[in-house]
Short mmCIF file of C-alpha atoms and ligand atoms in Angstrom, two decimals:
data_model
loop_
_atom_site.label_atom_id
_atom_site.label_comp_id
_atom_site.label_asym_id
_atom_site.label_seq_id
_atom_site.Cartn_x
_atom_site.Cartn_y
_atom_site.Cartn_z
CA MET T 1 -25.95 3.70 -1.42
CA ILE T 2 -24.42 0.72 -3.22
CA ARG T 3 -24.79 -2.39 -1.04
CA ILE T 4 -21.69 -4.55 -1.30
CA ALA T 5 -20.90 -8.06 -0.04
CA MET T 6 -17.28 -8.94 0.65
CA LEU T 7 -16.58 -12.59 -0.21
CA GLY T 8 -13.56 -13.82 1.75
CA ALA T 9 -12.45 -12.27 5.02
CA GLY T 10 -8.74 -13.04 4.79
CA ARG T 11 -5.81 -10.66 4.18
CA ILE T 12 -7.25 -8.81 1.19
CA GLY T 13 -10.86 -9.10 2.39
CA GLN T 14 -9.95 -7.11 5.48
CA VAL T 15 -8.48 -4.29 3.37
CA HIS T 16 -11.47 -4.11 1.01
CA ALA T 17 -14.08 -4.38 3.79
CA ALA T 18 -12.57 -1.37 5.57
CA ASN T 19 -12.53 0.69 2.36
CA ILE T 20 -16.11 -0.24 1.44
CA ALA T 21 -17.31 0.67 4.94
CA GLN T 22 -15.56 4.05 4.79
CA HIS T 23 -16.92 4.95 1.35
CA LYS T 24 -19.66 7.58 1.48
CA GLU T 25 -21.66 6.03 -1.37
CA ALA T 26 -21.52 2.39 -0.25
CA THR T 27 -22.36 0.16 2.66
CA LEU T 28 -20.81 -3.14 3.63
CA ALA T 29 -23.98 -5.24 3.49
CA ALA T 30 -22.40 -8.64 4.17
CA VAL T 31 -19.13 -10.44 4.73
CA VAL T 32 -18.94 -14.08 3.70
CA ASP T 33 -16.42 -16.65 4.83
CA PRO T 34 -16.82 -20.35 5.63
CA LEU T 35 -14.65 -19.53 8.63
CA ILE T 36 -17.59 -17.62 10.08
CA GLU T 37 -15.54 -16.05 12.88
CA ASN T 38 -13.44 -14.27 10.22
CA ALA T 39 -16.62 -12.84 8.69
CA GLN T 40 -17.98 -11.88 12.09
CA ALA T 41 -14.80 -10.04 13.06
CA LEU T 42 -15.31 -7.77 10.03
CA THR T 43 -19.05 -7.26 10.46
CA THR T 44 -18.47 -6.37 14.11
CA ALA T 45 -15.95 -3.75 13.03
CA TYR T 46 -17.72 -2.40 9.95
CA GLY T 47 -21.38 -3.55 9.95
CA GLY T 48 -23.40 -5.87 7.71
CA ILE T 49 -24.36 -9.51 8.18
CA ALA T 50 -21.93 -12.40 8.47
CA LEU T 51 -22.61 -15.38 6.20
CA ALA T 52 -20.82 -18.66 5.55
CA ASP T 53 -22.10 -19.38 2.02
CA PRO T 54 -21.14 -17.02 -0.83
CA LEU T 55 -24.16 -18.11 -2.89
CA GLU T 56 -26.44 -16.72 -0.18
CA ALA T 57 -24.92 -13.24 -0.66
CA ILE T 58 -24.86 -13.58 -4.44
CA SER T 59 -28.60 -14.39 -4.59
CA HIS T 60 -29.58 -11.82 -1.94
CA PRO T 61 -31.94 -9.18 -3.42
CA ASP T 62 -30.58 -6.44 -1.13
CA ILE T 63 -27.03 -6.79 -2.43
CA ASP T 64 -25.97 -4.81 -5.51
CA ALA T 65 -22.35 -5.85 -5.87
CA VAL T 66 -19.76 -8.33 -4.61
CA VAL T 67 -16.03 -8.09 -4.07
CA ILE T 68 -14.31 -11.46 -4.47
CA GLY T 69 -11.31 -11.89 -2.19
CA THR T 70 -11.46 -15.67 -1.88
CA PRO T 71 -8.68 -18.13 -2.84
CA THR T 72 -7.83 -17.98 -6.54
CA HIS T 73 -9.33 -21.36 -7.53
CA THR T 74 -12.80 -20.08 -6.49
CA HIS T 75 -12.73 -16.82 -8.51
CA VAL T 76 -14.24 -18.01 -11.80
CA GLU T 77 -17.17 -19.86 -10.26
CA LEU T 78 -18.08 -16.97 -7.94
CA MET T 79 -17.58 -14.33 -10.63
CA LEU T 80 -19.87 -16.14 -13.08
CA ALA T 81 -22.54 -16.80 -10.45
CA ALA T 82 -22.52 -13.18 -9.27
CA ALA T 83 -22.60 -11.73 -12.79
CA LYS T 84 -25.45 -14.08 -13.72
CA ALA T 85 -27.36 -12.89 -10.65
CA GLY T 86 -27.02 -9.32 -11.97
CA LYS T 87 -24.44 -8.14 -9.44
CA ALA T 88 -21.52 -5.89 -10.27
CA VAL T 89 -18.26 -7.68 -9.43
CA LEU T 90 -14.77 -6.70 -8.35
CA CYS T 91 -12.67 -9.87 -8.49
CA GLU T 92 -9.19 -10.13 -7.09
CA LYS T 93 -6.32 -11.10 -9.37
CA PRO T 94 -5.61 -13.51 -10.94
CA VAL T 95 -8.77 -14.57 -12.80
CA ASP T 96 -7.45 -18.13 -12.45
CA LEU T 97 -4.08 -19.86 -12.76
CA ASP T 98 -5.26 -21.78 -15.83
CA ILE T 99 -5.43 -19.58 -18.92
CA ALA T 100 -8.01 -21.84 -20.63
CA LYS T 101 -10.32 -21.44 -17.63
CA ALA T 102 -9.76 -17.67 -17.63
CA TYR T 103 -10.63 -17.37 -21.35
CA ALA T 104 -13.68 -19.61 -20.83
CA ALA T 105 -14.83 -17.29 -18.03
CA GLU T 106 -14.42 -14.24 -20.28
CA ASN T 107 -16.49 -15.96 -22.99
CA ALA T 108 -19.15 -17.11 -20.56
CA LEU T 109 -19.53 -13.56 -19.23
CA GLY T 110 -20.24 -12.13 -22.69
CA GLU T 111 -21.98 -8.75 -22.33
CA ARG T 112 -21.95 -9.09 -18.54
CA ALA T 113 -18.14 -8.62 -18.56
CA ARG T 114 -18.86 -4.88 -18.69
CA ARG T 115 -19.83 -4.99 -15.00
CA VAL T 116 -16.90 -7.13 -13.84
CA MET T 117 -13.70 -5.44 -12.66
CA LEU T 118 -10.35 -7.14 -12.07
CA GLY T 119 -8.33 -6.24 -8.98
CA PHE T 120 -5.11 -4.89 -10.42
CA ASN T 121 -4.82 -2.31 -7.66
CA ARG T 122 -1.45 -0.89 -8.69
CA ARG T 123 -3.06 1.02 -11.57
CA PHE T 124 -4.67 3.16 -8.85
CA ASP T 125 -1.42 3.94 -7.01
CA PRO T 126 -1.07 7.74 -7.16
CA SER T 127 2.57 7.62 -8.38
CA PHE T 128 1.92 5.07 -11.12
CA SER T 129 -1.27 6.78 -12.26
CA GLU T 130 0.58 10.11 -12.41
CA ILE T 131 3.24 8.49 -14.63
CA HIS T 132 0.47 7.08 -16.85
CA ARG T 133 -1.18 10.50 -17.12
CA ARG T 134 2.10 12.32 -17.81
CA ILE T 135 3.01 9.92 -20.64
CA ALA T 136 -0.41 10.61 -22.20
CA GLU T 137 0.25 14.35 -21.85
CA GLY T 138 3.52 13.97 -23.77
CA ASP T 139 5.93 14.59 -20.89
CA ILE T 140 8.49 12.00 -22.06
CA GLY T 141 7.97 12.60 -25.78
CA ASP T 142 8.19 9.38 -27.80
CA PHE T 143 8.09 6.40 -25.44
CA HIS T 144 11.23 4.23 -25.65
CA GLN T 145 11.69 2.20 -22.46
CA LEU T 146 9.92 1.09 -19.28
CA ILE T 147 11.73 -0.47 -16.31
CA ILE T 148 9.78 -1.92 -13.38
CA THR T 149 11.42 -3.11 -10.18
CA SER T 150 9.19 -5.16 -7.91
CA ARG T 151 10.79 -6.91 -4.94
CA ASP T 152 9.05 -8.47 -1.95
CA PRO T 153 10.68 -8.10 1.47
CA GLY T 154 10.71 -11.86 2.08
CA LEU T 155 9.65 -15.25 0.80
CA ALA T 156 6.02 -16.25 1.40
CA PRO T 157 5.44 -19.48 3.38
CA MET T 158 6.16 -22.68 1.41
CA ASN T 159 2.54 -23.81 1.85
CA TYR T 160 1.40 -20.66 0.05
CA LEU T 161 4.06 -20.92 -2.67
CA LYS T 162 3.08 -24.53 -3.52
CA HIS T 163 -0.36 -23.35 -4.70
CA SER T 164 0.61 -19.88 -5.90
CA GLY T 165 1.18 -20.69 -9.58
CA GLY T 166 4.79 -19.50 -9.38
CA ILE T 167 6.48 -16.12 -9.25
CA PHE T 168 5.29 -15.01 -12.71
CA ARG T 169 1.57 -15.83 -12.24
CA ASP T 170 1.41 -14.94 -8.54
CA MET T 171 3.70 -11.95 -8.14
CA MET T 172 4.86 -10.54 -11.47
CA ILE T 173 1.31 -10.62 -12.83
CA HIS T 174 0.78 -7.22 -11.15
CA ASP T 175 3.82 -5.80 -12.96
CA LEU T 176 2.84 -7.40 -16.26
CA ASP T 177 -0.54 -5.69 -16.01
CA LEU T 178 1.13 -2.39 -15.11
CA ALA T 179 3.48 -2.81 -18.08
CA ARG T 180 0.60 -3.33 -20.56
CA TRP T 181 -1.20 -0.29 -19.13
CA ILE T 182 1.85 1.98 -19.14
CA LEU T 183 3.10 0.81 -22.56
CA GLY T 184 -0.37 1.32 -24.05
CA GLU T 185 0.37 -1.56 -26.40
CA GLU T 186 0.54 -5.34 -26.17
CA PRO T 187 4.02 -6.91 -26.00
CA VAL T 188 4.73 -9.11 -29.03
CA GLU T 189 7.90 -10.77 -27.76
CA ILE T 190 9.11 -11.87 -24.34
CA SER T 191 12.29 -13.38 -22.92
CA ALA T 192 12.98 -14.22 -19.29
CA CYS T 193 15.50 -15.67 -16.93
CA GLY T 194 14.80 -17.25 -13.59
CA SER T 195 17.17 -18.21 -10.77
CA ARG T 196 16.97 -19.71 -7.33
CA MET T 197 19.41 -17.35 -5.63
CA PHE T 198 18.47 -18.19 -2.03
CA GLU T 199 15.73 -20.88 -1.88
CA PRO T 200 16.73 -24.15 -3.58
CA ALA T 201 13.49 -25.83 -2.39
CA LEU T 202 11.63 -23.90 -5.12
CA GLU T 203 13.18 -26.19 -7.75
CA ALA T 204 10.80 -29.03 -6.81
CA MET T 205 7.89 -26.66 -7.61
CA GLY T 206 9.42 -25.47 -10.89
CA ASP T 207 9.53 -22.00 -9.38
CA TYR T 208 12.18 -19.27 -8.98
CA ASP T 209 12.93 -16.65 -6.34
CA THR T 210 14.64 -14.11 -8.63
CA VAL T 211 13.48 -13.31 -12.17
CA MET T 212 13.91 -10.81 -14.98
CA VAL T 213 11.68 -10.34 -17.99
CA GLN T 214 12.29 -8.40 -21.18
CA MET T 215 9.49 -7.51 -23.61
CA ARG T 216 9.07 -5.61 -26.87
CA THR T 217 5.90 -4.18 -28.43
CA ALA T 218 5.10 -4.06 -32.17
CA SER T 219 6.16 -0.40 -32.38
CA GLY T 220 9.49 -1.21 -30.68
CA LYS T 221 8.85 -0.03 -27.10
CA GLN T 222 11.00 -1.97 -24.66
CA CYS T 223 10.16 -3.13 -21.13
CA GLN T 224 12.18 -4.82 -18.43
CA ILE T 225 10.68 -6.17 -15.18
CA ASN T 226 12.80 -7.33 -12.22
CA CYS T 227 11.28 -9.34 -9.38
CA SER T 228 12.82 -10.82 -6.26
CA ARG T 229 11.15 -12.60 -3.37
CA GLN T 230 13.74 -11.26 -0.92
CA ALA T 231 14.75 -7.61 -0.65
CA VAL T 232 16.38 -7.23 2.77
CA TYR T 233 15.76 -3.47 2.78
CA GLY T 234 11.96 -3.79 2.38
CA TYR T 235 9.23 -3.71 -0.26
CA ASP T 236 10.80 -2.19 -3.36
CA GLN T 237 8.29 -0.85 -5.90
CA ARG T 238 9.67 1.45 -8.56
CA MET T 239 9.05 2.39 -12.15
CA GLU T 240 11.08 4.37 -14.68
CA VAL T 241 9.80 5.51 -18.07
CA PHE T 242 12.17 6.95 -20.63
CA GLY T 243 11.61 8.61 -23.98
CA SER T 244 12.77 11.20 -26.50
CA GLY T 245 11.73 14.06 -24.17
CA GLY T 246 13.09 12.79 -20.87
CA MET T 247 12.44 10.40 -18.02
CA ILE T 248 9.95 10.00 -15.15
CA LEU T 249 10.49 7.79 -12.12
CA ASN T 250 8.96 7.29 -8.69
CA ASP T 251 10.50 6.68 -5.26
CA ASN T 252 9.59 4.09 -2.68
CA LEU T 253 7.39 5.23 0.20
CA ARG T 254 8.46 5.54 3.82
CA GLU T 255 6.55 6.22 7.01
CA THR T 256 8.18 9.64 7.36
CA THR T 257 10.32 11.88 5.17
CA THR T 258 13.09 12.42 7.76
CA ARG T 259 16.79 12.03 6.87
CA ARG T 260 19.49 11.78 9.53
CA PHE T 261 23.09 13.06 9.28
CA SER T 262 25.98 12.18 11.62
CA ALA T 263 29.79 12.08 11.69
CA GLN T 264 29.69 8.60 10.09
CA GLU T 265 26.80 8.83 7.63
CA THR T 266 24.58 11.23 5.76
CA GLU T 267 21.11 10.92 4.27
CA VAL T 268 20.11 8.05 6.58
CA ARG T 269 16.41 7.35 6.15
CA GLY T 270 13.92 5.03 7.82
CA PRO T 271 12.92 1.68 6.29
CA LEU T 272 10.59 1.35 3.31
CA LEU T 273 6.93 0.68 3.98
CA ASN T 274 7.09 -3.01 4.60
CA PHE T 275 4.60 -4.76 2.33
CA PHE T 276 1.65 -4.45 -0.01
CA MET T 277 -0.99 -3.62 2.60
CA GLN T 278 1.00 -0.58 3.76
CA ARG T 279 2.56 0.44 0.43
CA TYR T 280 -0.67 0.25 -1.56
CA THR T 281 -3.12 1.52 1.09
CA GLU T 282 -4.16 4.46 -1.07
CA ALA T 283 -4.29 2.33 -4.24
CA TYR T 284 -6.74 -0.10 -2.60
CA ARG T 285 -8.91 2.81 -1.44
CA LEU T 286 -8.96 4.37 -4.91
CA GLU T 287 -9.61 0.98 -6.53
CA ILE T 288 -12.80 0.51 -4.45
CA ASP T 289 -13.76 4.10 -5.25
CA ALA T 290 -13.34 3.45 -9.00
CA PHE T 291 -15.50 0.31 -8.71
CA ILE T 292 -18.29 2.17 -6.88
CA THR T 293 -18.11 5.12 -9.28
CA ALA T 294 -18.42 2.81 -12.32
CA ILE T 295 -21.47 1.12 -10.77
CA LYS T 296 -23.08 4.42 -9.82
CA HIS T 297 -22.69 5.99 -13.26
CA ASP T 298 -23.17 2.72 -15.17
CA LYS T 299 -19.76 3.12 -16.80
CA PRO T 300 -17.53 0.27 -18.06
CA MET T 301 -15.15 -1.05 -15.41
CA PRO T 302 -11.66 0.53 -15.56
CA VAL T 303 -9.87 -2.86 -15.40
CA THR T 304 -11.49 -5.85 -17.08
CA VAL T 305 -11.48 -9.64 -17.15
CA LYS T 306 -9.83 -9.29 -20.56
CA ASP T 307 -6.97 -7.41 -18.83
CA GLY T 308 -6.79 -10.31 -16.39
CA CYS T 309 -6.51 -12.81 -19.25
CA GLN T 310 -3.85 -10.75 -21.06
CA ALA T 311 -1.69 -10.46 -17.93
CA LEU T 312 -2.01 -14.20 -17.34
CA LYS T 313 -1.04 -14.87 -20.95
CA LEU T 314 2.14 -12.80 -20.40
CA ALA T 315 2.87 -14.62 -17.13
CA ASP T 316 2.53 -18.01 -18.85
CA ALA T 317 4.82 -16.85 -21.67
CA ALA T 318 7.39 -15.55 -19.15
CA GLN T 319 7.38 -18.91 -17.33
CA LEU T 320 7.89 -20.71 -20.64
CA ALA T 321 10.67 -18.33 -21.68
CA ALA T 322 12.47 -18.78 -18.33
CA ASP T 323 12.07 -22.58 -18.37
CA THR T 324 13.22 -23.05 -21.97
CA HIS T 325 15.65 -20.11 -22.36
CA ALA T 326 13.79 -19.24 -25.56
CA VAL T 327 12.36 -15.97 -26.83
CA VAL T 328 8.57 -16.42 -26.90
CA SER T 329 6.58 -14.74 -29.64
CA LEU T 330 3.18 -13.37 -28.61
CA ALA T 331 2.10 -11.92 -31.92
N1 NAD M 401 -4.45 -7.33 -5.31
C1 NAD M 401 -3.63 -7.63 -4.33
O1 NAD M 401 -2.74 -6.87 -4.00
C2 NAD M 401 -3.80 -8.93 -3.59
C3 NAD M 401 -3.16 -9.11 -2.35
C4 NAD M 401 -3.38 -10.30 -1.66
C5 NAD M 401 -4.19 -11.28 -2.19
N2 NAD M 401 -4.78 -11.10 -3.41
C6 NAD M 401 -5.64 -12.15 -3.99
O2 NAD M 401 -6.79 -12.25 -3.15
C7 NAD M 401 -7.19 -13.61 -3.03
C8 NAD M 401 -7.24 -13.97 -1.54
O3 NAD M 401 -5.94 -13.84 -0.99
P1 NAD M 401 -5.71 -13.64 0.59
O4 NAD M 401 -4.25 -13.42 0.74
O5 NAD M 401 -6.65 -12.64 1.13
O6 NAD M 401 -6.10 -15.11 1.12
P2 NAD M 401 -6.47 -15.54 2.59
O7 NAD M 401 -6.21 -17.01 2.65
O8 NAD M 401 -5.85 -14.64 3.61
O9 NAD M 401 -8.06 -15.30 2.68
C9 NAD M 401 -9.00 -15.99 1.90
C10 NAD M 401 -10.28 -16.13 2.73
O10 NAD M 401 -11.31 -16.64 1.89
C11 NAD M 401 -12.06 -17.59 2.63
N3 NAD M 401 -12.76 -18.47 1.69
C12 NAD M 401 -12.33 -19.64 1.15
N4 NAD M 401 -13.27 -20.12 0.29
C13 NAD M 401 -14.30 -19.22 0.31
C14 NAD M 401 -15.55 -19.15 -0.35
N5 NAD M 401 -15.93 -20.08 -1.24
N6 NAD M 401 -16.36 -18.09 -0.08
C15 NAD M 401 -16.01 -17.14 0.80
N7 NAD M 401 -14.81 -17.15 1.46
C16 NAD M 401 -13.98 -18.18 1.21
C17 NAD M 401 -11.03 -18.27 3.53
O11 NAD M 401 -11.64 -18.92 4.63
C18 NAD M 401 -10.15 -17.09 3.92
O12 NAD M 401 -10.60 -16.47 5.11
C19 NAD M 401 -6.19 -14.43 -3.85
O13 NAD M 401 -6.75 -14.70 -5.10
C20 NAD M 401 -4.99 -13.52 -4.01
O14 NAD M 401 -4.29 -13.71 -5.24
C21 NAD M 401 -4.60 -9.94 -4.10
#
């Protein structure tokens, strides 16, 4: 059994703790949170010891691995300490909001980076991973275009947004990572536009609520990503890939597959699964499984700190492109 400590018992910590506890080859050895009652709530539900200090878990000889689900500004310090202590690490996105700090972390890890995984969970979503596999199997022929639509159901609280790093680094970073993975190539050029369609208060933070990004790779593949912080119909997560041999796309998920028909309407369906915890339930489970499998078989991690740095580099470039209305070269 791989003994794992969950650092941070907030929103994402609760998801990961449940998946670790349910995994047949792992145990939840500890949950750490300075708000000790948060840690205790999870250890009561899933087992393990509750601790307040992450360094206590990191230096504990009976712990093999840590999952970092703490606030973003703590990621680099905890990741480096855990890797240095010989633990395998799954660190939530983003590595950091400061690209220089993220690159410095990658350098400092050196060889140890092999045992550090980044939490880009969407790569493990069954629909997106099927699209990835089908492209590799040649189902769309020559790859021409990728379109990603990623809309949140509503704006996060202002207190959160102030420290989030902005829509590109906080939200679109998931889609930028997906884009790199699906394209199979690094973008060399990016343009972006940002608007405040419904929340003017974001201007004071230099942030936007509605953005579009366009990217091109060296071989000419094109990618467009659309993000909104307010989709009144629910959490909208779709991808379309297009090429010489056809197209593949996915649908949003709903609680049931029922469709209602009446004298006034047809094809009426229930709402979309509301937010990331519901929509990506299976992706989070498979992400933890991939982490445990890599540790068990001493394989390289499927998503790396380098991936985290590359996605952050794209997010920074998108912010610059939106702010300056310029095409940013990434070559
Ligand atoms: N991959 C995803 O889909 C996804 C989703 C949500 C959040 N995240 C990321 O996860 C991280 C946490 O986000 P959240 O929404 O769960 O935040 P949150 O505020 O709900 O929870 C963070 C928890 O960490 C605790 N904490 C603070 N400092 C700590 C420390 N040094 N050691 C241990 N615990 C500490 C806090 O007390 C809090 O309980 C962020 O970096 C965020 O970007 C990723």
